[in-house]
PDB file of C-alpha atoms in Angstrom:
ATOM      1  CA  MET A   1     162.775 -74.894 -33.619  1.00  0.00           C
ATOM      2  CA  VAL A   2     165.512 -74.044 -31.108  1.00  0.00           C
ATOM      3  CA  LEU A   3     168.053 -73.742 -33.928  1.00  0.00           C
ATOM      4  CA  ALA A   4     165.759 -71.446 -35.908  1.00  0.00           C
ATOM      5  CA  THR A   5     165.227 -69.232 -32.861  1.00  0.00           C
ATOM      6  CA  ALA A   6     168.974 -69.013 -32.273  1.00  0.00           C
ATOM      7  CA  LEU A   7     169.620 -68.087 -35.899  1.00  0.00           C
ATOM      8  CA  LEU A   8     166.955 -65.370 -35.701  1.00  0.00           C
ATOM      9  CA  ALA A   9     168.570 -63.962 -32.568  1.00  0.00           C
ATOM     10  CA  LEU A  10     171.954 -63.846 -34.288  1.00  0.00           C
ATOM     11  CA  LEU A  11     170.418 -62.037 -37.275  1.00  0.00           C
ATOM     12  CA  ILE A  12     168.812 -59.415 -35.033  1.00  0.00           C
ATOM     13  CA  ALA A  13     172.103 -58.901 -33.205  1.00  0.00           C
ATOM     14  CA  ALA A  14     173.947 -58.414 -36.497  1.00  0.00           C
ATOM     15  CA  VAL A  15     171.445 -55.745 -37.624  1.00  0.00           C
ATOM     16  CA  THR A  16     171.763 -53.997 -34.258  1.00  0.00           C
ATOM     17  CA  VAL A  17     175.561 -53.791 -34.604  1.00  0.00           C
ATOM     18  CA  ALA A  18     175.209 -52.403 -38.120  1.00  0.00           C
ATOM     19  CA  LEU A  19     173.208 -49.422 -36.864  1.00  0.00           C
ATOM     20  CA  PRO A  20     175.329 -47.853 -34.083  1.00  0.00           C
ATOM     21  CA  GLY A  21     174.060 -44.844 -32.185  1.00  0.00           C
ATOM     22  CA  ILE A  22     170.366 -45.326 -33.038  1.00  0.00           C
ATOM     23  CA  ARG A  23     167.984 -46.731 -30.459  1.00  0.00           C
ATOM     24  CA  PRO A  24     165.679 -49.590 -31.583  1.00  0.00           C
ATOM     25  CA  ALA A  25     162.571 -47.389 -31.734  1.00  0.00           C
ATOM     26  CA  GLU A  26     164.405 -44.932 -33.985  1.00  0.00           C
ATOM     27  CA  ARG A  27     165.566 -47.700 -36.309  1.00  0.00           C
ATOM     28  CA  ARG A  28     162.005 -48.697 -36.990  1.00  0.00           C
ATOM     29  CA  ALA A  29     160.940 -45.130 -37.694  1.00  0.00           C
ATOM     30  CA  VAL A  30     164.047 -43.757 -39.397  1.00  0.00           C
ATOM     31  CA  ALA A  31     165.971 -46.423 -41.270  1.00  0.00           C
ATOM     32  CA  PRO A  32     163.309 -47.272 -43.888  1.00  0.00           C
ATOM     33  CA  ALA A  33     162.903 -43.580 -44.745  1.00  0.00           C
ATOM     34  CA  ARG A  34     166.569 -42.686 -45.180  1.00  0.00           C
ATOM     35  CA  PRO A  35     166.994 -40.990 -48.573  1.00  0.00           C
ATOM     36  CA  VAL A  36     169.181 -42.992 -50.929  1.00  0.00           C
ATOM     37  CA  THR A  37     170.862 -39.814 -52.189  1.00  0.00           C
ATOM     38  CA  HIS A  38     172.060 -39.086 -48.663  1.00  0.00           C
ATOM     39  CA  ALA A  39     173.365 -42.546 -47.844  1.00  0.00           C
ATOM     40  CA  ALA A  40     176.931 -41.247 -47.847  1.00  0.00           C
ATOM     41  CA  ALA A  41     176.126 -37.863 -46.339  1.00  0.00           C
ATOM     42  CA  THR A  42     177.959 -38.512 -43.076  1.00  0.00           C
ATOM     43  CA  VAL A  43     181.665 -38.263 -43.808  1.00  0.00           C
ATOM     44  CA  THR A  44     183.995 -39.719 -41.206  1.00  0.00           C
ATOM     45  CA  GLY A  45     187.281 -39.651 -43.133  1.00  0.00           C
ATOM     46  CA  PRO A  46     189.680 -36.822 -43.904  1.00  0.00           C
ATOM     47  CA  GLY A  47     187.634 -35.830 -46.940  1.00  0.00           C
ATOM     48  CA  ALA A  48     185.680 -33.455 -44.698  1.00  0.00           C
ATOM     49  CA  ALA A  49     188.796 -31.389 -43.945  1.00  0.00           C
ATOM     50  CA  LEU A  50     189.699 -28.273 -45.903  1.00  0.00           C
ATOM     51  CA  SER A  51     193.208 -27.623 -47.185  1.00  0.00           C
ATOM     52  CA  THR A  52     195.102 -24.349 -46.738  1.00  0.00           C
ATOM     53  CA  SER A  53     197.907 -25.240 -49.155  1.00  0.00           C
ATOM     54  CA  TRP A  54     196.641 -22.879 -51.863  1.00  0.00           C
ATOM     55  CA  LEU A  55     196.233 -20.064 -49.351  1.00  0.00           C
ATOM     56  CA  SER A  56     199.783 -20.590 -48.090  1.00  0.00           C
ATOM     57  CA  ALA A  57     201.087 -20.030 -51.611  1.00  0.00           C
ATOM     58  CA  HIS A  58     198.675 -17.165 -52.341  1.00  0.00           C
ATOM     59  CA  PRO A  59     198.312 -14.957 -49.248  1.00  0.00           C
ATOM     60  CA  GLY A  60     195.007 -13.164 -49.494  1.00  0.00           C
ATOM     61  CA  PRO A  61     194.836  -9.380 -49.997  1.00  0.00           C
ATOM     62  CA  ASP A  62     193.095  -7.039 -47.589  1.00  0.00           C
ATOM     63  CA  LEU A  63     189.495  -7.151 -48.806  1.00  0.00           C
ATOM     64  CA  ALA A  64     188.363  -4.446 -46.347  1.00  0.00           C
ATOM     65  CA  LEU A  65     185.656  -6.671 -44.913  1.00  0.00           C
ATOM     66  CA  HIS A  66     183.450  -5.628 -42.007  1.00  0.00           C
ATOM     67  CA  GLY A  67     183.235  -9.142 -40.556  1.00  0.00           C
ATOM     68  CA  GLN A  68     185.190 -10.078 -37.443  1.00  0.00           C
ATOM     69  CA  ALA A  69     185.758 -13.642 -38.685  1.00  0.00           C
ATOM     70  CA  ASP A  70     185.422 -14.855 -42.272  1.00  0.00           C
ATOM     71  CA  ILE A  71     186.388 -17.629 -44.647  1.00  0.00           C
ATOM     72  CA  LEU A  72     186.158 -18.360 -48.364  1.00  0.00           C
ATOM     73  CA  VAL A  73     186.327 -21.935 -49.649  1.00  0.00           C
ATOM     74  CA  ASP A  74     186.527 -23.484 -53.101  1.00  0.00           C
ATOM     75  CA  VAL A  75     184.282 -26.495 -52.598  1.00  0.00           C
ATOM     76  CA  ASP A  76     185.502 -28.476 -55.608  1.00  0.00           C
ATOM     77  CA  ALA A  77     189.185 -27.992 -54.792  1.00  0.00           C
ATOM     78  CA  ARG A  78     188.577 -28.311 -51.033  1.00  0.00           C
ATOM     79  CA  GLN A  79     190.824 -25.283 -50.613  1.00  0.00           C
ATOM     80  CA  VAL A  80     190.598 -22.279 -48.303  1.00  0.00           C
ATOM     81  CA  LEU A  81     191.090 -19.172 -50.451  1.00  0.00           C
ATOM     82  CA  TRP A  82     190.827 -16.458 -47.803  1.00  0.00           C
ATOM     83  CA  GLN A  83     190.358 -16.423 -44.049  1.00  0.00           C
ATOM     84  CA  ARG A  84     190.461 -14.292 -40.941  1.00  0.00           C
ATOM     85  CA  ASP A  85     190.197 -15.783 -37.460  1.00  0.00           C
ATOM     86  CA  PRO A  86     188.683 -18.989 -38.865  1.00  0.00           C
ATOM     87  CA  HIS A  87     188.785 -21.165 -35.723  1.00  0.00           C
ATOM     88  CA  THR A  88     187.868 -18.997 -32.728  1.00  0.00           C
ATOM     89  CA  PRO A  89     184.599 -20.424 -31.343  1.00  0.00           C
ATOM     90  CA  ARG A  90     181.700 -18.021 -31.767  1.00  0.00           C
ATOM     91  CA  ALA A  91     177.967 -17.900 -31.164  1.00  0.00           C
ATOM     92  CA  PRO A  92     176.412 -19.612 -34.210  1.00  0.00           C
ATOM     93  CA  ALA A  93     173.012 -17.895 -34.204  1.00  0.00           C
ATOM     94  CA  SER A  94     170.703 -19.353 -36.848  1.00  0.00           C
ATOM     95  CA  LEU A  95     173.604 -20.712 -38.882  1.00  0.00           C
ATOM     96  CA  THR A  96     173.031 -23.637 -36.506  1.00  0.00           C
ATOM     97  CA  LYS A  97     170.134 -24.493 -38.808  1.00  0.00           C
ATOM     98  CA  LEU A  98     172.508 -25.752 -41.506  1.00  0.00           C
ATOM     99  CA  VAL A  99     173.213 -28.719 -39.247  1.00  0.00           C
ATOM    100  CA  THR A 100     169.543 -28.938 -38.230  1.00  0.00           C
ATOM    101  CA  ALA A 101     168.591 -29.245 -41.893  1.00  0.00           C
ATOM    102  CA  MET A 102     171.159 -31.966 -42.623  1.00  0.00           C
ATOM    103  CA  VAL A 103     170.075 -34.063 -39.648  1.00  0.00           C
ATOM    104  CA  ALA A 104     166.417 -33.701 -40.630  1.00  0.00           C
ATOM    105  CA  ALA A 105     167.237 -34.813 -44.177  1.00  0.00           C
ATOM    106  CA  ASP A 106     169.217 -37.763 -42.819  1.00  0.00           C
ATOM    107  CA  LEU A 107     166.284 -38.850 -40.677  1.00  0.00           C
ATOM    108  CA  ALA A 108     163.440 -38.652 -43.181  1.00  0.00           C
ATOM    109  CA  PRO A 109     162.563 -38.199 -46.840  1.00  0.00           C
ATOM    110  CA  LEU A 110     161.429 -34.679 -47.634  1.00  0.00           C
ATOM    111  CA  ASP A 111     157.853 -35.795 -48.270  1.00  0.00           C
ATOM    112  CA  ARG A 112     157.500 -37.195 -44.729  1.00  0.00           C
ATOM    113  CA  VAL A 113     154.704 -35.394 -42.850  1.00  0.00           C
ATOM    114  CA  VAL A 114     155.430 -33.822 -39.465  1.00  0.00           C
ATOM    115  CA  THR A 115     152.941 -32.385 -37.002  1.00  0.00           C
ATOM    116  CA  VAL A 116     153.320 -29.002 -35.342  1.00  0.00           C
ATOM    117  CA  THR A 117     152.724 -29.190 -31.594  1.00  0.00           C
ATOM    118  CA  ALA A 118     152.099 -26.620 -28.899  1.00  0.00           C
ATOM    119  CA  ALA A 119     155.732 -27.096 -27.880  1.00  0.00           C
ATOM    120  CA  THR A 120     157.061 -26.258 -31.350  1.00  0.00           C
ATOM    121  CA  ASP A 121     154.682 -23.681 -32.861  1.00  0.00           C
ATOM    122  CA  VAL A 122     155.049 -19.927 -33.292  1.00  0.00           C
ATOM    123  CA  ASN A 123     153.707 -19.163 -29.817  1.00  0.00           C
ATOM    124  CA  ALA A 124     156.208 -21.533 -28.208  1.00  0.00           C
ATOM    125  CA  ALA A 125     159.053 -19.972 -30.197  1.00  0.00           C
ATOM    126  CA  ARG A 126     158.088 -16.467 -29.116  1.00  0.00           C
ATOM    127  CA  SER A 127     157.603 -17.495 -25.509  1.00  0.00           C
ATOM    128  CA  VAL A 128     161.298 -18.457 -25.488  1.00  0.00           C
ATOM    129  CA  GLU A 129     162.441 -15.405 -27.474  1.00  0.00           C
ATOM    130  CA  PRO A 130     159.845 -12.664 -28.226  1.00  0.00           C
ATOM    131  CA  THR A 131     161.787 -11.477 -31.290  1.00  0.00           C
ATOM    132  CA  SER A 132     162.167 -14.975 -32.762  1.00  0.00           C
ATOM    133  CA  THR A 133     162.157 -15.251 -36.530  1.00  0.00           C
ATOM    134  CA  VAL A 134     159.331 -17.626 -37.392  1.00  0.00           C
ATOM    135  CA  MET A 135     157.569 -19.443 -40.200  1.00  0.00           C
ATOM    136  CA  ASP A 136     154.292 -18.874 -38.285  1.00  0.00           C
ATOM    137  CA  LEU A 137     153.399 -22.504 -37.670  1.00  0.00           C
ATOM    138  CA  THR A 138     150.283 -23.268 -35.636  1.00  0.00           C
ATOM    139  CA  ALA A 139     149.854 -26.251 -33.334  1.00  0.00           C
ATOM    140  CA  GLY A 140     147.976 -29.058 -35.086  1.00  0.00           C
ATOM    141  CA  GLU A 141     149.152 -28.195 -38.590  1.00  0.00           C
ATOM    142  CA  LYS A 142     150.710 -30.979 -40.639  1.00  0.00           C
ATOM    143  CA  LEU A 143     153.339 -30.200 -43.279  1.00  0.00           C
ATOM    144  CA  THR A 144     155.990 -32.122 -45.153  1.00  0.00           C
ATOM    145  CA  VAL A 145     159.604 -31.906 -44.087  1.00  0.00           C
ATOM    146  CA  ARG A 146     160.285 -30.076 -47.360  1.00  0.00           C
ATOM    147  CA  GLU A 147     157.672 -27.416 -46.577  1.00  0.00           C
ATOM    148  CA  VAL A 148     159.065 -26.893 -43.092  1.00  0.00           C
ATOM    149  CA  LEU A 149     162.585 -26.628 -44.515  1.00  0.00           C
ATOM    150  CA  TYR A 150     161.459 -23.706 -46.663  1.00  0.00           C
ATOM    151  CA  GLY A 151     160.470 -21.929 -43.455  1.00  0.00           C
ATOM    152  CA  LEU A 152     163.760 -22.926 -41.851  1.00  0.00           C
ATOM    153  CA  PHE A 153     165.920 -21.487 -44.641  1.00  0.00           C
ATOM    154  CA  LEU A 154     163.928 -18.614 -46.131  1.00  0.00           C
ATOM    155  CA  ARG A 155     162.499 -17.184 -42.897  1.00  0.00           C
ATOM    156  CA  SER A 156     164.940 -18.678 -40.390  1.00  0.00           C
ATOM    157  CA  GLY A 157     161.921 -20.060 -38.563  1.00  0.00           C
ATOM    158  CA  ASN A 158     162.660 -21.088 -35.005  1.00  0.00           C
ATOM    159  CA  ASP A 159     159.271 -22.791 -34.979  1.00  0.00           C
ATOM    160  CA  ALA A 160     160.318 -24.684 -38.120  1.00  0.00           C
ATOM    161  CA  ALA A 161     163.580 -25.846 -36.495  1.00  0.00           C
ATOM    162  CA  GLU A 162     161.804 -27.021 -33.349  1.00  0.00           C
ATOM    163  CA  THR A 163     159.106 -28.790 -35.369  1.00  0.00           C
ATOM    164  CA  LEU A 164     161.734 -30.757 -37.269  1.00  0.00           C
ATOM    165  CA  ALA A 165     163.677 -31.546 -34.116  1.00  0.00           C
ATOM    166  CA  GLY A 166     160.646 -32.737 -32.179  1.00  0.00           C
ATOM    167  CA  GLY A 167     158.698 -34.239 -35.042  1.00  0.00           C
ATOM    168  CA  LEU A 168     161.197 -36.794 -36.343  1.00  0.00           C
ATOM    169  CA  VAL A 169     162.720 -38.132 -33.100  1.00  0.00           C
ATOM    170  CA  GLU A 170     162.783 -36.920 -29.515  1.00  0.00           C
ATOM    171  CA  ARG A 171     164.224 -33.404 -29.326  1.00  0.00           C
ATOM    172  CA  ASP A 172     167.138 -34.403 -27.087  1.00  0.00           C
ATOM    173  CA  ARG A 173     168.006 -37.200 -29.480  1.00  0.00           C
ATOM    174  CA  PHE A 174     167.894 -34.780 -32.426  1.00  0.00           C
ATOM    175  CA  ILE A 175     170.395 -32.469 -30.712  1.00  0.00           C
ATOM    176  CA  GLN A 176     172.601 -35.464 -29.973  1.00  0.00           C
ATOM    177  CA  LEU A 177     172.511 -36.325 -33.671  1.00  0.00           C
ATOM    178  CA  MET A 178     173.458 -32.742 -34.536  1.00  0.00           C
ATOM    179  CA  ASN A 179     176.602 -33.047 -32.460  1.00  0.00           C
ATOM    180  CA  GLN A 180     177.340 -36.476 -33.898  1.00  0.00           C
ATOM    181  CA  LYS A 181     176.976 -34.980 -37.370  1.00  0.00           C
ATOM    182  CA  ALA A 182     179.369 -32.165 -36.503  1.00  0.00           C
ATOM    183  CA  ALA A 183     181.883 -34.639 -35.102  1.00  0.00           C
ATOM    184  CA  ALA A 184     181.637 -36.861 -38.163  1.00  0.00           C
ATOM    185  CA  LEU A 185     182.312 -33.847 -40.402  1.00  0.00           C
ATOM    186  CA  ARG A 186     185.286 -32.836 -38.225  1.00  0.00           C
ATOM    187  CA  MET A 187     183.617 -29.613 -37.141  1.00  0.00           C
ATOM    188  CA  THR A 188     185.859 -29.600 -34.083  1.00  0.00           C
ATOM    189  CA  ASP A 189     185.115 -25.987 -33.085  1.00  0.00           C
ATOM    190  CA  SER A 190     181.384 -26.663 -32.792  1.00  0.00           C
ATOM    191  CA  HIS A 191     178.870 -27.738 -30.168  1.00  0.00           C
ATOM    192  CA  PHE A 192     175.088 -27.375 -30.372  1.00  0.00           C
ATOM    193  CA  THR A 193     172.542 -27.310 -27.568  1.00  0.00           C
ATOM    194  CA  THR A 194     169.428 -26.407 -29.587  1.00  0.00           C
ATOM    195  CA  PRO A 195     168.256 -26.839 -33.185  1.00  0.00           C
ATOM    196  CA  VAL A 196     167.578 -23.094 -33.353  1.00  0.00           C
ATOM    197  CA  GLY A 197     170.745 -21.189 -32.480  1.00  0.00           C
ATOM    198  CA  LEU A 198     169.623 -18.803 -29.753  1.00  0.00           C
ATOM    199  CA  ASP A 199     172.471 -17.503 -27.607  1.00  0.00           C
ATOM    200  CA  ASP A 200     173.759 -20.039 -25.090  1.00  0.00           C
ATOM    201  CA  PRO A 201     177.250 -20.100 -23.541  1.00  0.00           C
ATOM    202  CA  ALA A 202     177.540 -23.779 -24.493  1.00  0.00           C
ATOM    203  CA  MET A 203     176.683 -23.154 -28.166  1.00  0.00           C
ATOM    204  CA  ARG A 204     179.628 -22.500 -30.438  1.00  0.00           C
ATOM    205  CA  THR A 205     180.945 -22.815 -33.973  1.00  0.00           C
ATOM    206  CA  SER A 206     183.506 -21.142 -36.236  1.00  0.00           C
ATOM    207  CA  PRO A 207     183.730 -19.877 -39.817  1.00  0.00           C
ATOM    208  CA  TYR A 208     185.813 -22.936 -40.719  1.00  0.00           C
ATOM    209  CA  ASP A 209     183.242 -25.367 -39.336  1.00  0.00           C
ATOM    210  CA  LEU A 210     180.359 -23.567 -41.024  1.00  0.00           C
ATOM    211  CA  ALA A 211     182.257 -23.730 -44.313  1.00  0.00           C
ATOM    212  CA  ILE A 212     182.531 -27.497 -43.879  1.00  0.00           C
ATOM    213  CA  ALA A 213     178.780 -27.748 -43.212  1.00  0.00           C
ATOM    214  CA  ALA A 214     177.912 -25.559 -46.200  1.00  0.00           C
ATOM    215  CA  ALA A 215     180.280 -27.454 -48.498  1.00  0.00           C
ATOM    216  CA  MET A 216     178.615 -30.689 -47.412  1.00  0.00           C
ATOM    217  CA  ILE A 217     175.203 -29.293 -48.300  1.00  0.00           C
ATOM    218  CA  VAL A 218     176.506 -28.134 -51.699  1.00  0.00           C
ATOM    219  CA  THR A 219     177.984 -31.540 -52.535  1.00  0.00           C
ATOM    220  CA  ARG A 220     175.732 -34.058 -50.773  1.00  0.00           C
ATOM    221  CA  TYR A 221     172.362 -32.371 -50.150  1.00  0.00           C
ATOM    222  CA  PRO A 222     171.272 -30.803 -53.452  1.00  0.00           C
ATOM    223  CA  ALA A 223     167.638 -30.587 -52.319  1.00  0.00           C
ATOM    224  CA  LEU A 224     168.618 -28.527 -49.284  1.00  0.00           C
ATOM    225  CA  LEU A 225     170.766 -26.249 -51.418  1.00  0.00           C
ATOM    226  CA  ALA A 226     167.861 -25.698 -53.815  1.00  0.00           C
ATOM    227  CA  ILE A 227     165.500 -24.888 -50.952  1.00  0.00           C
ATOM    228  CA  SER A 228     167.970 -22.435 -49.415  1.00  0.00           C
ATOM    229  CA  GLY A 229     168.370 -20.680 -52.772  1.00  0.00           C
ATOM    230  CA  ALA A 230     164.694 -20.184 -53.558  1.00  0.00           C
ATOM    231  CA  PRO A 231     164.001 -16.431 -53.841  1.00  0.00           C
ATOM    232  CA  SER A 232     160.485 -16.978 -52.502  1.00  0.00           C
ATOM    233  CA  ILE A 233     157.864 -19.663 -52.072  1.00  0.00           C
ATOM    234  CA  THR A 234     154.102 -19.823 -51.743  1.00  0.00           C
ATOM    235  CA  LEU A 235     152.751 -22.893 -49.983  1.00  0.00           C
ATOM    236  CA  ALA A 236     149.060 -23.078 -50.835  1.00  0.00           C
ATOM    237  CA  SER A 237     146.622 -23.817 -48.051  1.00  0.00           C
ATOM    238  CA  SER A 238     145.582 -27.430 -47.695  1.00  0.00           C
ATOM    239  CA  ALA A 239     143.362 -29.547 -45.508  1.00  0.00           C
ATOM    240  CA  THR A 240     146.188 -29.740 -42.967  1.00  0.00           C
ATOM    241  CA  HIS A 241     147.731 -26.259 -42.948  1.00  0.00           C
ATOM    242  CA  LYS A 242     147.156 -22.618 -43.844  1.00  0.00           C
ATOM    243  CA  ALA A 243     148.887 -20.851 -46.734  1.00  0.00           C
ATOM    244  CA  PHE A 244     152.439 -19.574 -46.312  1.00  0.00           C
ATOM    245  CA  ASP A 245     154.033 -16.813 -48.402  1.00  0.00           C
ATOM    246  CA  MET A 246     157.760 -16.475 -47.770  1.00  0.00           C
ATOM    247  CA  VAL A 247     160.489 -14.290 -49.259  1.00  0.00           C
ATOM    248  CA  ASN A 248     164.110 -15.261 -48.675  1.00  0.00           C
ATOM    249  CA  TYR A 249     166.078 -13.134 -46.192  1.00  0.00           C
ATOM    250  CA  ASN A 250     169.153 -13.863 -48.340  1.00  0.00           C
ATOM    251  CA  LYS A 251     169.227 -10.921 -50.734  1.00  0.00           C
ATOM    252  CA  LEU A 252     171.996 -12.459 -52.829  1.00  0.00           C
ATOM    253  CA  VAL A 253     169.404 -14.810 -54.365  1.00  0.00           C
ATOM    254  CA  LEU A 254     166.695 -12.147 -54.861  1.00  0.00           C
ATOM    255  CA  PRO A 255     166.446 -10.925 -58.481  1.00  0.00           C
ATOM    256  CA  GLY A 256     166.298  -7.140 -58.545  1.00  0.00           C
ATOM    257  CA  SER A 257     167.862  -6.743 -55.093  1.00  0.00           C
ATOM    258  CA  GLN A 258     170.806  -4.351 -54.832  1.00  0.00           C
ATOM    259  CA  TYR A 259     172.773  -7.349 -53.543  1.00  0.00           C
ATOM    260  CA  ALA A 260     171.595  -9.877 -56.158  1.00  0.00           C
ATOM    261  CA  TYR A 261     174.653 -11.941 -57.038  1.00  0.00           C
ATOM    262  CA  GLU A 262     175.348 -13.679 -60.344  1.00  0.00           C
ATOM    263  CA  GLY A 263     175.490 -17.395 -59.676  1.00  0.00           C
ATOM    264  CA  ALA A 264     174.215 -17.222 -56.083  1.00  0.00           C
ATOM    265  CA  THR A 265     172.836 -20.625 -55.110  1.00  0.00           C
ATOM    266  CA  GLY A 266     171.669 -20.056 -51.553  1.00  0.00           C
ATOM    267  CA  MET A 267     172.362 -20.865 -47.891  1.00  0.00           C
ATOM    268  CA  LYS A 268     171.530 -18.733 -44.802  1.00  0.00           C
ATOM    269  CA  THR A 269     171.514 -15.448 -42.877  1.00  0.00           C
ATOM    270  CA  ALA A 270     171.538 -15.170 -39.068  1.00  0.00           C
ATOM    271  CA  PHE A 271     171.560 -12.749 -36.148  1.00  0.00           C
ATOM    272  CA  THR A 272     171.628 -12.793 -32.346  1.00  0.00           C
ATOM    273  CA  ASP A 273     173.030 -10.352 -29.811  1.00  0.00           C
ATOM    274  CA  ASP A 274     176.077 -12.517 -29.133  1.00  0.00           C
ATOM    275  CA  ALA A 275     176.732 -13.528 -32.741  1.00  0.00           C
ATOM    276  CA  GLY A 276     175.946 -10.257 -34.469  1.00  0.00           C
ATOM    277  CA  PRO A 277     174.849 -10.308 -38.128  1.00  0.00           C
ATOM    278  CA  CYS A 278     176.169 -13.422 -39.892  1.00  0.00           C
ATOM    279  CA  MET A 279     175.857 -15.153 -43.239  1.00  0.00           C
ATOM    280  CA  VAL A 280     176.815 -18.248 -45.166  1.00  0.00           C
ATOM    281  CA  ALA A 281     176.627 -17.649 -48.925  1.00  0.00           C
ATOM    282  CA  THR A 282     177.118 -20.091 -51.782  1.00  0.00           C
ATOM    283  CA  ALA A 283     177.580 -19.418 -55.460  1.00  0.00           C
ATOM    284  CA  ALA A 284     178.472 -21.350 -58.616  1.00  0.00           C
ATOM    285  CA  ARG A 285     179.911 -20.268 -61.942  1.00  0.00           C
ATOM    286  CA  GLY A 286     180.837 -22.796 -64.575  1.00  0.00           C
ATOM    287  CA  ASN A 287     182.178 -25.822 -62.759  1.00  0.00           C
ATOM    288  CA  ARG A 288     183.232 -23.911 -59.657  1.00  0.00           C
ATOM    289  CA  HIS A 289     181.350 -23.785 -56.366  1.00  0.00           C
ATOM    290  CA  LEU A 290     182.308 -21.365 -53.597  1.00  0.00           C
ATOM    291  CA  VAL A 291     181.265 -20.946 -49.966  1.00  0.00           C
ATOM    292  CA  ALA A 292     181.691 -17.655 -48.104  1.00  0.00           C
ATOM    293  CA  VAL A 293     181.152 -17.368 -44.347  1.00  0.00           C
ATOM    294  CA  VAL A 294     180.907 -13.938 -42.720  1.00  0.00           C
ATOM    295  CA  MET A 295     180.480 -13.591 -38.952  1.00  0.00           C
ATOM    296  CA  ASN A 296     179.577 -10.461 -37.008  1.00  0.00           C
ATOM    297  CA  SER A 297     179.500  -7.969 -39.865  1.00  0.00           C
ATOM    298  CA  VAL A 298     177.495  -4.774 -40.195  1.00  0.00           C
ATOM    299  CA  ASN A 299     177.095  -5.586 -43.907  1.00  0.00           C
ATOM    300  CA  PHE A 300     177.425  -9.289 -44.512  1.00  0.00           C
ATOM    301  CA  PHE A 301     175.891  -9.067 -47.991  1.00  0.00           C
ATOM    302  CA  ALA A 302     178.669  -6.733 -49.147  1.00  0.00           C
ATOM    303  CA  ASP A 303     181.319  -8.835 -47.404  1.00  0.00           C
ATOM    304  CA  ALA A 304     180.045 -12.070 -48.942  1.00  0.00           C
ATOM    305  CA  THR A 305     180.046 -10.407 -52.359  1.00  0.00           C
ATOM    306  CA  LYS A 306     183.670  -9.301 -51.979  1.00  0.00           C
ATOM    307  CA  LEU A 307     184.733 -12.783 -50.926  1.00  0.00           C
ATOM    308  CA  LEU A 308     182.906 -14.501 -53.781  1.00  0.00           C
ATOM    309  CA  ASP A 309     184.233 -12.009 -56.342  1.00  0.00           C
ATOM    310  CA  TYR A 310     187.756 -12.610 -55.108  1.00  0.00           C
ATOM    311  CA  GLY A 311     187.289 -16.371 -55.246  1.00  0.00           C
ATOM    312  CA  PHE A 312     185.951 -16.468 -58.778  1.00  0.00           C
ATOM    313  CA  ALA A 313     188.867 -14.325 -59.942  1.00  0.00           C
ATOM    314  CA  GLN A 314     191.367 -16.968 -58.776  1.00  0.00           C
ATOM    315  CA  THR A 315     192.607 -20.099 -60.516  1.00  0.00           C
ATOM    316  CA  VAL A 316     192.700 -22.887 -57.969  1.00  0.00           C
ATOM    317  CA  THR A 317     194.241 -26.333 -58.236  1.00  0.00           C
ATOM    318  CA  PRO A 318     192.355 -29.061 -56.349  1.00  0.00           C
ATOM    319  CA  SER A 319     194.174 -30.552 -53.391  1.00  0.00           C
ATOM    320  CA  PRO A 320     194.995 -34.262 -53.666  1.00  0.00           C
ATOM    321  CA  ARG A 321     192.288 -36.595 -52.400  1.00  0.00           C
ATOM    322  CA  PRO A 322     193.444 -38.713 -49.464  1.00  0.00           C
ATOM    323  CA  ARG A 323     193.884 -42.370 -50.341  1.00  0.00           C
TER     324      ARG A 323
END
């Protein structure tokens, strides 16, 4: 009996070591629900870095962009194709929610149900920032993670971000995981203090880091990419929540919009006073996938279009994969 107890203790210790950075209560709630498709979503090696070797050999032309800081990346080649001030830390605004979405998807399958609380609903969001963009969640409603993610991406819902952050683990723990995610992806210009992106002197990111996050979503989180690229969605009312009708703020993915872009696949728009108007845009044509990041631009749709057009007009050789 003593031997059996000792062996059991050793087994428990081995499992604990195998799950660093997650408290025991979180292991019970999170580990069984981790999506298989995202098992390798946290990249700790040099594969997360982007190469500038192509750009060094092909200096980019003046694209007459309005953005103060911008970057264009060929996701498949892992090459930067164009950039301006890519590393200066800037206010991230709601582009923060790219990391929020990845952490939520790491923590739970998209059909997991979360409950909206008085601390995370639309009223709470607007009590913090009266002009908050919201999904219009009401305390007591229950929705799947997938449904909340539609509100996060299409409507940039601050209530959606807070519901995910507080509904899957403790909010402080969620923010800690956001920063761990950024560190694992080598987003060295970034630090997050909320899942939302409201202005905070301690919150920062850069075009380069956002390109890494977006490229990770393109390659490792296809469900998130699909959600971000939906032109609109209607969530029918159910026994646990009201109906939601949402149209995507990202006009590149809206058929009939003056900015509708051939091959646009999704991602996110953002705005705060400190950040200015910002956008991450993704597009695919043939076997090529591009990410454009535009920060503080009076017309980020036009800027993103110019970057993507330039990228698709180039022939790019993939950089060697590190051994």
